[in-house]
Amino acid sequence: MSKLSRIRQLVARPEAEEGVAESLNSADAGFLVDYVPKVSFEPEMYQRDPVRESLTKIGKISGKRSAGFDFNMKLRGSGSISTMLKEAPLIKACGHEINVLKKISIGAVSGGPFKHGETITGGTSEAQGRVVVDTPNGITTLYYVVISGVIENSETITGQISGASAQTASVVSNAGHEIKPVSKNAPSLTMASYEDGVRKLLRGCRGSLKFDLKIGSPIGMEFKFMGVDAGVIDEAMLEGIDYGTTEEPVILGANFSIEGVSLNVGSINIDIANKLSPRDKIDDPSGILSYMITDRQPAGNMDPEMRSVSEYDFHGKWLSNAKMPFDFSYGTLDGNKFRFYCPAIQYTKVEDADKEGIQIAQVAFDLTGSFAPGDDEYCILCL
């Protein structure tokens, strides 16, 4: 019987034991995937080619059995600030953690700004939190992730690195979730593509992720996973899947700035660029236990309109190795708003370009972070 390429389901579950395939069910599905997700089996093929009285080849033998899984989807919220994204397991397996985000109102900031990633301590409660997004004087909401205790209303909070201080002006409330990079302990996934009666299964999967930001469209997420071939069988499509009802917000009426300067851009791309390396295992039937994230090189590009040097000096900032905060936010409904924040991007290339007769500064940039605490090149706030 012929198969329809668009009749497919993406299914994924975190593994309790790395590289050991989990049983999957409809609760592990519900991802709205664009286009056609693709599984690519990539076994090593060893050529048997002994010298003899003939040049005839006698066939190959399959060796280590890796597999790739590529797919795209749009970024959408859960519809509630208290509920994580449906895509959370996929994002975590691309080298991220997702934390509950808190917010508190503050008065004037002295000696600021509070620095992204630094620890704040309450002078009365002695509660501690990790600051999310640089917060200078004039900003009246401080976002943070709880480390310990509960910060109280009308107490002075102090930044451990910056020395900034401010008095709180409200009780703590939930703001949503924070997505941030981690260097270790990203979970592995068992993943499957159900394809109109055929199931392709992978285990020990981890991946990399790209974000495509384009005016008038939802943000696109391009996932590229690597894992271990765990078999192809005939199996019926899953039933009773909940895909949710939240609609993806589009990029209109967004706020965007580099170092506090608003630039006219049409598109931005950010590639987390994880390096995925196999964990060889000699007693494994496939020769590989799982794939690990062993490095990342987050970078991006964008197409702002060219400005005069006095308005915005693209080349001067590039050649002076300037590091600048990147801030982008969009969406209007709680539980479906997003903010991309990078504390220190650095231009790596500025080229002359044209877009329908308008001069463009085609800019490439790296996302950089701190020596300590690190893992702070970027964050995504789900608000």
mmCIF file of C-alpha atoms in Angstrom:
data_model
loop_
_atom_site.group_PDB
_atom_site.id
_atom_site.type_symbol
_atom_site.label_atom_id
_atom_site.label_comp_id
_atom_site.label_asym_id
_atom_site.label_seq_id
_atom_site.Cartn_x
_atom_site.Cartn_y
_atom_site.Cartn_z
ATOM 1 C CA MET A 1 0.000 0.000 0.000
ATOM 2 C CA SER A 2 1.361 3.432 -0.922
ATOM 3 C CA LYS A 3 2.118 5.924 1.874
ATOM 4 C CA LEU A 4 1.269 9.627 2.106
ATOM 5 C CA SER A 5 4.289 11.736 3.017
ATOM 6 C CA ARG A 6 2.267 14.317 4.986
ATOM 7 C CA ILE A 7 0.634 11.739 7.261
ATOM 8 C CA ARG A 8 3.271 11.873 9.986
ATOM 9 C CA GLN A 9 3.644 12.352 13.727
ATOM 10 C CA LEU A 10 6.720 13.487 15.656
ATOM 11 C CA VAL A 11 7.022 11.817 19.059
ATOM 12 C CA ALA A 12 9.697 12.400 21.725
ATOM 13 C CA ARG A 13 10.249 11.438 25.377
ATOM 14 C CA PRO A 14 13.181 12.129 27.742
ATOM 15 C CA GLU A 15 15.103 8.972 28.585
ATOM 16 C CA ALA A 16 15.297 7.727 32.171
ATOM 17 C CA GLU A 17 18.542 5.969 31.242
ATOM 18 C CA GLU A 18 20.647 7.532 28.517
ATOM 19 C CA GLY A 19 20.558 5.571 25.282
ATOM 20 C CA VAL A 20 17.839 3.148 26.442
ATOM 21 C CA ALA A 21 14.722 3.543 24.303
ATOM 22 C CA GLU A 22 11.538 4.579 26.086
ATOM 23 C CA SER A 23 8.049 3.339 25.269
ATOM 24 C CA LEU A 24 6.181 6.106 23.459
ATOM 25 C CA ASN A 25 2.530 7.061 23.521
ATOM 26 C CA SER A 26 0.176 9.861 22.463
ATOM 27 C CA ALA A 27 1.174 12.027 25.457
ATOM 28 C CA ASP A 28 4.665 12.275 23.916
ATOM 29 C CA ALA A 29 3.272 13.692 20.663
ATOM 30 C CA GLY A 30 1.326 16.861 19.849
ATOM 31 C CA PHE A 31 4.114 18.814 18.122
ATOM 32 C CA LEU A 32 3.015 21.024 15.216
ATOM 33 C CA VAL A 33 5.733 20.267 12.677
ATOM 34 C CA ASP A 34 6.169 22.254 9.453
ATOM 35 C CA TYR A 35 6.701 20.536 6.136
ATOM 36 C CA VAL A 36 7.813 16.896 6.297
ATOM 37 C CA PRO A 37 10.072 15.757 9.167
ATOM 38 C CA LYS A 38 12.896 13.586 7.883
ATOM 39 C CA VAL A 39 14.710 10.663 9.465
ATOM 40 C CA SER A 40 18.056 9.877 7.809
ATOM 41 C CA PHE A 41 19.718 6.588 8.694
ATOM 42 C CA GLU A 42 23.486 6.868 8.410
ATOM 43 C CA PRO A 43 25.117 3.494 9.148
ATOM 44 C CA GLU A 44 28.823 3.120 8.438
ATOM 45 C CA MET A 45 29.227 0.755 5.505
ATOM 46 C CA TYR A 46 32.441 -1.290 5.511
ATOM 47 C CA GLN A 47 33.573 -2.334 2.033
ATOM 48 C CA ARG A 48 34.769 -5.935 1.794
ATOM 49 C CA ASP A 49 37.386 -5.806 -0.949
ATOM 50 C CA PRO A 50 40.008 -8.558 -0.649
ATOM 51 C CA VAL A 51 42.673 -8.880 -3.333
ATOM 52 C CA ARG A 52 41.994 -11.907 -5.548
ATOM 53 C CA GLU A 53 41.743 -13.012 -9.179
ATOM 54 C CA SER A 54 38.813 -10.671 -9.918
ATOM 55 C CA LEU A 55 37.860 -6.991 -9.528
ATOM 56 C CA THR A 56 34.284 -7.930 -8.676
ATOM 57 C CA LYS A 57 33.006 -6.360 -5.454
ATOM 58 C CA ILE A 58 31.487 -8.743 -2.910
ATOM 59 C CA GLY A 59 29.342 -6.348 -0.894
ATOM 60 C CA LYS A 60 29.482 -4.188 2.193
ATOM 61 C CA ILE A 61 28.831 -4.771 5.894
ATOM 62 C CA SER A 62 26.916 -2.271 8.017
ATOM 63 C CA GLY A 63 28.719 -0.970 11.098
ATOM 64 C CA LYS A 64 27.860 1.726 13.650
ATOM 65 C CA ARG A 65 24.276 2.845 13.115
ATOM 66 C CA SER A 66 23.666 6.525 13.657
ATOM 67 C CA ALA A 67 20.589 8.394 12.492
ATOM 68 C CA GLY A 68 19.529 12.000 12.020
ATOM 69 C CA PHE A 69 16.138 13.591 12.556
ATOM 70 C CA ASP A 70 15.490 17.042 11.023
ATOM 71 C CA PHE A 71 12.302 19.079 11.287
ATOM 72 C CA ASN A 72 10.958 22.626 11.590
ATOM 73 C CA MET A 73 8.228 24.121 13.732
ATOM 74 C CA LYS A 74 6.997 27.538 14.820
ATOM 75 C CA LEU A 75 7.561 29.001 18.283
ATOM 76 C CA ARG A 76 4.299 29.219 20.202
ATOM 77 C CA GLY A 77 3.389 29.568 23.850
ATOM 78 C CA SER A 78 1.295 27.262 25.970
ATOM 79 C CA GLY A 79 -1.306 29.974 26.536
ATOM 80 C CA SER A 80 -0.498 30.153 30.257
ATOM 81 C CA ILE A 81 2.535 31.640 32.025
ATOM 82 C CA SER A 82 2.439 28.734 34.468
ATOM 83 C CA THR A 83 2.687 26.030 31.781
ATOM 84 C CA MET A 84 5.876 25.286 29.838
ATOM 85 C CA LEU A 85 6.007 25.084 26.068
ATOM 86 C CA LYS A 86 4.976 21.803 24.493
ATOM 87 C CA GLU A 87 8.366 21.839 22.752
ATOM 88 C CA ALA A 88 10.237 21.939 26.086
ATOM 89 C CA PRO A 89 11.688 18.377 25.811
ATOM 90 C CA LEU A 90 13.077 19.146 22.349
ATOM 91 C CA ILE A 91 14.580 22.479 23.440
ATOM 92 C CA LYS A 92 16.154 20.934 26.550
ATOM 93 C CA ALA A 93 17.755 18.164 24.476
ATOM 94 C CA CYS A 94 19.392 20.917 22.390
ATOM 95 C CA GLY A 95 21.471 21.995 25.389
ATOM 96 C CA HIS A 96 19.082 24.126 27.439
ATOM 97 C CA GLU A 97 17.410 24.255 30.791
ATOM 98 C CA ILE A 98 14.008 25.805 31.416
ATOM 99 C CA ASN A 99 13.434 27.630 34.683
ATOM 100 C CA VAL A 100 10.441 29.227 36.357
ATOM 101 C CA LEU A 101 10.787 33.000 35.946
ATOM 102 C CA LYS A 102 9.853 35.416 38.730
ATOM 103 C CA LYS A 103 9.404 39.180 38.703
ATOM 104 C CA ILE A 104 9.306 41.887 41.321
ATOM 105 C CA SER A 105 8.805 45.652 41.156
ATOM 106 C CA ILE A 106 11.741 47.808 42.205
ATOM 107 C CA GLY A 107 12.456 51.459 42.831
ATOM 108 C CA ALA A 108 15.505 53.447 41.718
ATOM 109 C CA VAL A 109 18.632 51.392 40.988
ATOM 110 C CA SER A 110 21.811 52.695 42.622
ATOM 111 C CA GLY A 111 25.238 51.736 41.255
ATOM 112 C CA GLY A 112 23.577 49.712 38.503
ATOM 113 C CA PRO A 113 22.678 48.114 36.349
ATOM 114 C CA PHE A 114 21.914 44.746 37.879
ATOM 115 C CA LYS A 115 23.800 42.406 35.550
ATOM 116 C CA HIS A 116 22.332 39.480 33.681
ATOM 117 C CA GLY A 117 23.389 36.255 35.414
ATOM 118 C CA GLU A 118 24.541 37.792 38.709
ATOM 119 C CA THR A 119 23.178 36.787 42.108
ATOM 120 C CA ILE A 120 20.990 39.206 44.071
ATOM 121 C CA THR A 121 20.447 38.939 47.829
ATOM 122 C CA GLY A 122 17.651 40.389 49.941
ATOM 123 C CA GLY A 123 18.945 42.475 52.828
ATOM 124 C CA THR A 124 16.161 41.355 55.175
ATOM 125 C CA SER A 125 15.077 37.940 53.875
ATOM 126 C CA GLU A 126 18.587 36.872 52.744
ATOM 127 C CA ALA A 127 16.784 35.192 49.846
ATOM 128 C CA GLN A 128 18.788 34.894 46.626
ATOM 129 C CA GLY A 129 18.009 34.925 42.942
ATOM 130 C CA ARG A 130 19.792 34.982 39.577
ATOM 131 C CA VAL A 131 19.134 38.140 37.557
ATOM 132 C CA VAL A 132 17.661 37.670 34.088
ATOM 133 C CA VAL A 133 18.350 40.609 31.707
ATOM 134 C CA ASP A 134 20.455 43.669 32.601
ATOM 135 C CA THR A 135 18.276 45.995 34.695
ATOM 136 C CA PRO A 136 19.379 49.666 34.871
ATOM 137 C CA ASN A 137 17.868 52.572 36.740
ATOM 138 C CA GLY A 138 14.467 53.494 35.298
ATOM 139 C CA ILE A 139 13.388 49.906 34.697
ATOM 140 C CA THR A 140 10.830 49.091 37.367
ATOM 141 C CA THR A 141 10.510 45.317 36.891
ATOM 142 C CA LEU A 142 13.328 42.928 37.783
ATOM 143 C CA TYR A 143 13.206 39.391 36.366
ATOM 144 C CA TYR A 144 15.029 36.618 38.192
ATOM 145 C CA VAL A 145 15.202 32.880 38.838
ATOM 146 C CA VAL A 146 14.970 31.760 42.466
ATOM 147 C CA ILE A 147 18.125 30.365 44.062
ATOM 148 C CA SER A 148 16.807 30.236 47.632
ATOM 149 C CA GLY A 149 14.132 31.789 49.832
ATOM 150 C CA VAL A 150 11.544 34.437 48.956
ATOM 151 C CA ILE A 151 12.492 38.053 48.329
ATOM 152 C CA GLU A 152 10.193 40.327 50.337
ATOM 153 C CA ASN A 153 8.410 43.580 49.611
ATOM 154 C CA SER A 154 10.155 46.773 50.840
ATOM 155 C CA GLU A 155 13.602 45.256 51.345
ATOM 156 C CA THR A 156 16.874 46.232 49.694
ATOM 157 C CA ILE A 157 18.319 43.813 47.164
ATOM 158 C CA THR A 158 22.002 43.937 46.200
ATOM 159 C CA GLY A 159 23.856 42.538 43.191
ATOM 160 C CA GLN A 160 26.810 40.290 44.027
ATOM 161 C CA ILE A 161 28.930 41.338 41.022
ATOM 162 C CA SER A 162 27.678 44.820 40.081
ATOM 163 C CA GLY A 163 27.107 46.087 43.604
ATOM 164 C CA ALA A 164 23.824 47.585 42.349
ATOM 165 C CA SER A 165 21.027 47.991 44.874
ATOM 166 C CA ALA A 166 17.332 48.836 44.846
ATOM 167 C CA GLN A 167 14.337 48.624 47.150
ATOM 168 C CA THR A 168 11.630 46.165 46.216
ATOM 169 C CA ALA A 169 8.159 47.614 45.696
ATOM 170 C CA SER A 170 5.919 44.552 45.452
ATOM 171 C CA VAL A 171 5.654 40.917 46.386
ATOM 172 C CA VAL A 172 7.114 38.330 44.027
ATOM 173 C CA SER A 173 4.924 37.010 41.214
ATOM 174 C CA ASN A 174 5.265 34.463 38.428
ATOM 175 C CA ALA A 175 6.358 35.848 35.052
ATOM 176 C CA GLY A 176 6.617 32.701 32.913
ATOM 177 C CA HIS A 177 9.724 30.679 32.063
ATOM 178 C CA GLU A 178 13.349 31.254 31.085
ATOM 179 C CA ILE A 179 15.191 29.173 28.480
ATOM 180 C CA LYS A 180 18.981 29.320 28.858
ATOM 181 C CA PRO A 181 21.982 27.310 27.619
ATOM 182 C CA VAL A 182 23.715 24.702 29.751
ATOM 183 C CA SER A 183 27.092 23.064 29.201
ATOM 184 C CA LYS A 184 26.331 19.702 30.842
ATOM 185 C CA ASN A 185 23.516 17.300 31.622
ATOM 186 C CA ALA A 186 21.202 18.035 28.708
ATOM 187 C CA PRO A 187 18.675 15.160 28.640
ATOM 188 C CA SER A 188 18.691 12.587 25.875
ATOM 189 C CA LEU A 189 15.515 11.665 24.014
ATOM 190 C CA THR A 190 13.868 8.662 22.476
ATOM 191 C CA MET A 191 12.293 9.962 19.269
ATOM 192 C CA ALA A 192 10.111 8.483 16.562
ATOM 193 C CA SER A 193 8.585 9.433 13.271
ATOM 194 C CA TYR A 194 5.232 7.730 12.709
ATOM 195 C CA GLU A 195 4.765 7.710 8.934
ATOM 196 C CA ASP A 196 1.353 6.499 7.760
ATOM 197 C CA GLY A 197 1.716 3.044 9.293
ATOM 198 C CA VAL A 198 5.519 2.847 9.648
ATOM 199 C CA ARG A 199 7.454 3.811 12.780
ATOM 200 C CA LYS A 200 11.118 4.879 12.636
ATOM 201 C CA LEU A 201 12.640 4.878 16.129
ATOM 202 C CA LEU A 202 15.779 6.617 17.426
ATOM 203 C CA ARG A 203 17.318 6.595 20.906
ATOM 204 C CA GLY A 204 20.054 8.588 22.663
ATOM 205 C CA CYS A 205 19.142 11.737 20.721
ATOM 206 C CA ARG A 206 20.445 15.264 21.237
ATOM 207 C CA GLY A 207 20.317 18.156 18.815
ATOM 208 C CA SER A 208 21.029 21.672 17.690
ATOM 209 C CA LEU A 209 18.637 24.515 17.032
ATOM 210 C CA LYS A 210 18.283 27.552 14.782
ATOM 211 C CA PHE A 211 15.824 30.440 15.121
ATOM 212 C CA ASP A 212 14.492 32.316 12.079
ATOM 213 C CA LEU A 213 12.968 35.721 12.918
ATOM 214 C CA LYS A 214 11.190 37.405 10.020
ATOM 215 C CA ILE A 215 8.760 40.334 10.058
ATOM 216 C CA GLY A 216 5.146 39.271 9.596
ATOM 217 C CA SER A 217 5.781 35.599 10.392
ATOM 218 C CA PRO A 218 5.963 33.444 13.514
ATOM 219 C CA ILE A 219 9.486 32.586 14.649
ATOM 220 C CA GLY A 220 10.701 29.415 12.953
ATOM 221 C CA MET A 221 12.695 26.778 14.842
ATOM 222 C CA GLU A 222 14.902 24.405 12.840
ATOM 223 C CA PHE A 223 15.889 21.299 14.800
ATOM 224 C CA LYS A 224 18.665 18.912 13.786
ATOM 225 C CA PHE A 225 18.981 15.837 16.006
ATOM 226 C CA MET A 226 21.432 12.964 15.957
ATOM 227 C CA GLY A 227 20.756 9.639 17.636
ATOM 228 C CA VAL A 228 21.021 5.887 17.307
ATOM 229 C CA ASP A 229 18.970 3.723 14.949
ATOM 230 C CA ALA A 230 16.534 1.737 17.107
ATOM 231 C CA GLY A 231 14.564 0.037 14.352
ATOM 232 C CA VAL A 232 11.876 0.469 11.700
ATOM 233 C CA ILE A 233 8.610 -1.433 12.095
ATOM 234 C CA ASP A 234 5.019 -1.351 10.909
ATOM 235 C CA GLU A 235 2.948 0.429 13.536
ATOM 236 C CA ALA A 236 -0.327 2.339 13.443
ATOM 237 C CA MET A 237 -0.446 6.094 13.954
ATOM 238 C CA LEU A 238 -1.027 7.251 17.526
ATOM 239 C CA GLU A 239 -4.522 8.337 18.502
ATOM 240 C CA GLY A 240 -5.949 10.888 20.925
ATOM 241 C CA ILE A 241 -3.156 13.428 20.452
ATOM 242 C CA ASP A 242 -3.607 16.913 21.938
ATOM 243 C CA TYR A 243 -2.039 19.522 19.656
ATOM 244 C CA GLY A 244 -3.250 22.477 21.737
ATOM 245 C CA THR A 245 -5.149 25.501 20.494
ATOM 246 C CA THR A 246 -2.647 28.331 20.966
ATOM 247 C CA GLU A 247 -1.839 30.192 17.756
ATOM 248 C CA GLU A 248 1.746 31.172 17.054
ATOM 249 C CA PRO A 249 2.282 34.936 17.476
ATOM 250 C CA VAL A 250 3.681 36.760 14.446
ATOM 251 C CA ILE A 251 6.435 39.361 14.522
ATOM 252 C CA LEU A 252 4.525 42.622 14.248
ATOM 253 C CA GLY A 253 4.788 45.578 16.604
ATOM 254 C CA ALA A 254 7.982 44.058 18.005
ATOM 255 C CA ASN A 255 10.614 45.856 20.069
ATOM 256 C CA PHE A 256 14.211 45.458 18.862
ATOM 257 C CA SER A 257 17.430 47.198 19.818
ATOM 258 C CA ILE A 258 21.203 46.736 19.787
ATOM 259 C CA GLU A 259 22.907 48.577 22.652
ATOM 260 C CA GLY A 260 19.645 50.456 23.183
ATOM 261 C CA VAL A 261 19.515 51.684 19.552
ATOM 262 C CA SER A 262 16.461 50.705 17.513
ATOM 263 C CA LEU A 263 17.428 49.426 14.058
ATOM 264 C CA ASN A 264 15.175 48.711 11.062
ATOM 265 C CA VAL A 265 15.570 45.001 10.362
ATOM 266 C CA GLY A 266 13.557 42.605 8.234
ATOM 267 C CA SER A 267 15.044 39.316 9.389
ATOM 268 C CA ILE A 268 17.347 37.872 12.040
ATOM 269 C CA ASN A 269 18.760 34.347 12.219
ATOM 270 C CA ILE A 270 20.338 32.807 15.322
ATOM 271 C CA ASP A 271 22.103 29.444 15.169
ATOM 272 C CA ILE A 272 22.999 27.768 18.476
ATOM 273 C CA ALA A 273 25.427 25.575 16.474
ATOM 274 C CA ASN A 274 25.895 22.679 18.880
ATOM 275 C CA LYS A 275 28.577 20.114 18.055
ATOM 276 C CA LEU A 276 27.075 16.620 18.300
ATOM 277 C CA SER A 277 29.492 13.765 18.987
ATOM 278 C CA PRO A 278 28.742 10.012 19.233
ATOM 279 C CA ARG A 279 29.451 8.094 22.424
ATOM 280 C CA ASP A 280 30.948 4.878 21.099
ATOM 281 C CA LYS A 281 30.022 1.772 23.087
ATOM 282 C CA ILE A 282 31.648 -1.505 22.130
ATOM 283 C CA ASP A 283 28.990 -3.738 23.717
ATOM 284 C CA ASP A 284 26.058 -1.870 22.159
ATOM 285 C CA PRO A 285 24.348 -3.646 19.214
ATOM 286 C CA SER A 286 24.494 -0.403 17.239
ATOM 287 C CA GLY A 287 27.990 0.575 18.415
ATOM 288 C CA ILE A 288 26.792 3.922 19.856
ATOM 289 C CA LEU A 289 25.171 4.688 23.184
ATOM 290 C CA SER A 290 23.989 8.207 22.389
ATOM 291 C CA TYR A 291 25.037 11.585 21.028
ATOM 292 C CA MET A 292 26.518 14.278 23.279
ATOM 293 C CA ILE A 293 26.705 18.059 22.916
ATOM 294 C CA THR A 294 30.447 18.714 23.174
ATOM 295 C CA ASP A 295 30.640 22.357 22.074
ATOM 296 C CA ARG A 296 28.548 25.258 20.806
ATOM 297 C CA GLN A 297 29.269 28.328 18.684
ATOM 298 C CA PRO A 298 26.137 30.499 18.853
ATOM 299 C CA ALA A 299 26.072 33.091 16.099
ATOM 300 C CA GLY A 300 23.632 34.987 13.931
ATOM 301 C CA ASN A 301 23.065 37.423 11.115
ATOM 302 C CA MET A 302 20.656 40.249 10.395
ATOM 303 C CA ASP A 303 19.851 42.839 7.715
ATOM 304 C CA PRO A 304 19.477 46.310 9.278
ATOM 305 C CA GLU A 305 19.195 49.368 7.065
ATOM 306 C CA MET A 306 22.487 51.211 6.707
ATOM 307 C CA ARG A 307 22.865 54.371 8.821
ATOM 308 C CA SER A 308 25.259 57.302 8.713
ATOM 309 C CA VAL A 309 28.294 56.853 10.953
ATOM 310 C CA SER A 310 27.054 59.593 13.262
ATOM 311 C CA GLU A 311 23.742 57.757 13.725
ATOM 312 C CA TYR A 312 25.160 54.251 14.155
ATOM 313 C CA ASP A 313 28.728 53.213 13.386
ATOM 314 C CA PHE A 314 28.462 49.594 12.217
ATOM 315 C CA HIS A 315 32.086 49.370 11.091
ATOM 316 C CA GLY A 316 33.472 51.164 14.127
ATOM 317 C CA LYS A 317 31.702 48.771 16.468
ATOM 318 C CA TRP A 318 32.885 45.795 14.413
ATOM 319 C CA LEU A 319 36.561 46.798 14.311
ATOM 320 C CA SER A 320 36.671 47.922 17.959
ATOM 321 C CA ASN A 321 35.419 44.480 19.117
ATOM 322 C CA ALA A 322 32.486 46.139 20.849
ATOM 323 C CA LYS A 323 30.163 43.866 22.825
ATOM 324 C CA MET A 324 26.588 45.052 22.859
ATOM 325 C CA PRO A 325 23.272 43.903 24.363
ATOM 326 C CA PHE A 326 20.725 42.512 21.898
ATOM 327 C CA ASP A 327 17.065 42.751 22.929
ATOM 328 C CA PHE A 328 14.057 41.571 20.926
ATOM 329 C CA SER A 329 10.503 41.029 22.145
ATOM 330 C CA TYR A 330 7.129 40.426 20.533
ATOM 331 C CA GLY A 331 3.639 39.063 21.227
ATOM 332 C CA THR A 332 0.684 40.559 23.069
ATOM 333 C CA LEU A 333 -0.998 37.763 25.059
ATOM 334 C CA ASP A 334 0.265 36.374 28.367
ATOM 335 C CA GLY A 335 1.520 32.841 27.906
ATOM 336 C CA ASN A 336 2.306 33.579 24.243
ATOM 337 C CA LYS A 337 4.873 36.412 24.384
ATOM 338 C CA PHE A 338 8.631 36.019 23.906
ATOM 339 C CA ARG A 339 11.793 38.000 24.540
ATOM 340 C CA PHE A 340 15.212 37.104 23.116
ATOM 341 C CA TYR A 341 18.032 38.668 25.103
ATOM 342 C CA CYS A 342 21.780 38.451 24.497
ATOM 343 C CA PRO A 343 23.952 40.451 26.920
ATOM 344 C CA ALA A 344 26.947 40.785 24.584
ATOM 345 C CA ILE A 345 26.802 40.205 20.842
ATOM 346 C CA GLN A 346 29.899 41.020 18.804
ATOM 347 C CA TYR A 347 29.906 41.908 15.110
ATOM 348 C CA THR A 348 32.145 39.599 13.051
ATOM 349 C CA LYS A 349 31.328 40.877 9.562
ATOM 350 C CA VAL A 350 29.586 43.903 8.076
ATOM 351 C CA GLU A 351 28.912 43.800 4.332
ATOM 352 C CA ASP A 352 27.230 46.117 1.864
ATOM 353 C CA ALA A 353 23.951 44.720 0.541
ATOM 354 C CA ASP A 354 20.816 45.811 -1.288
ATOM 355 C CA LYS A 355 17.166 45.088 -0.539
ATOM 356 C CA GLU A 356 14.797 46.435 -3.197
ATOM 357 C CA GLY A 357 16.927 49.533 -3.674
ATOM 358 C CA ILE A 358 17.507 50.188 0.031
ATOM 359 C CA GLN A 359 21.085 49.959 1.283
ATOM 360 C CA ILE A 360 21.533 47.238 3.878
ATOM 361 C CA ALA A 361 24.345 46.529 6.330
ATOM 362 C CA GLN A 362 24.416 42.725 6.202
ATOM 363 C CA VAL A 363 25.737 41.901 9.664
ATOM 364 C CA ALA A 364 27.099 38.654 11.094
ATOM 365 C CA PHE A 365 27.550 38.412 14.857
ATOM 366 C CA ASP A 366 28.599 36.065 17.636
ATOM 367 C CA LEU A 367 26.728 35.589 20.905
ATOM 368 C CA THR A 368 29.222 35.878 23.743
ATOM 369 C CA GLY A 369 29.001 35.536 27.519
ATOM 370 C CA SER A 370 31.027 35.868 30.688
ATOM 371 C CA PHE A 371 33.903 33.936 32.240
ATOM 372 C CA ALA A 372 31.699 33.529 35.309
ATOM 373 C CA PRO A 373 29.023 32.361 35.740
ATOM 374 C CA GLY A 374 28.999 31.391 32.053
ATOM 375 C CA ASP A 375 26.129 29.706 30.178
ATOM 376 C CA ASP A 376 24.758 33.204 29.729
ATOM 377 C CA GLU A 377 25.275 34.040 26.033
ATOM 378 C CA TYR A 378 21.529 34.332 25.547
ATOM 379 C CA CYS A 379 18.169 33.605 27.101
ATOM 380 C CA ILE A 380 14.613 33.363 25.845
ATOM 381 C CA LEU A 381 11.854 34.572 28.118
ATOM 382 C CA CYS A 382 8.455 32.922 27.658
ATOM 383 C CA LEU A 383 6.115 35.496 29.149
#
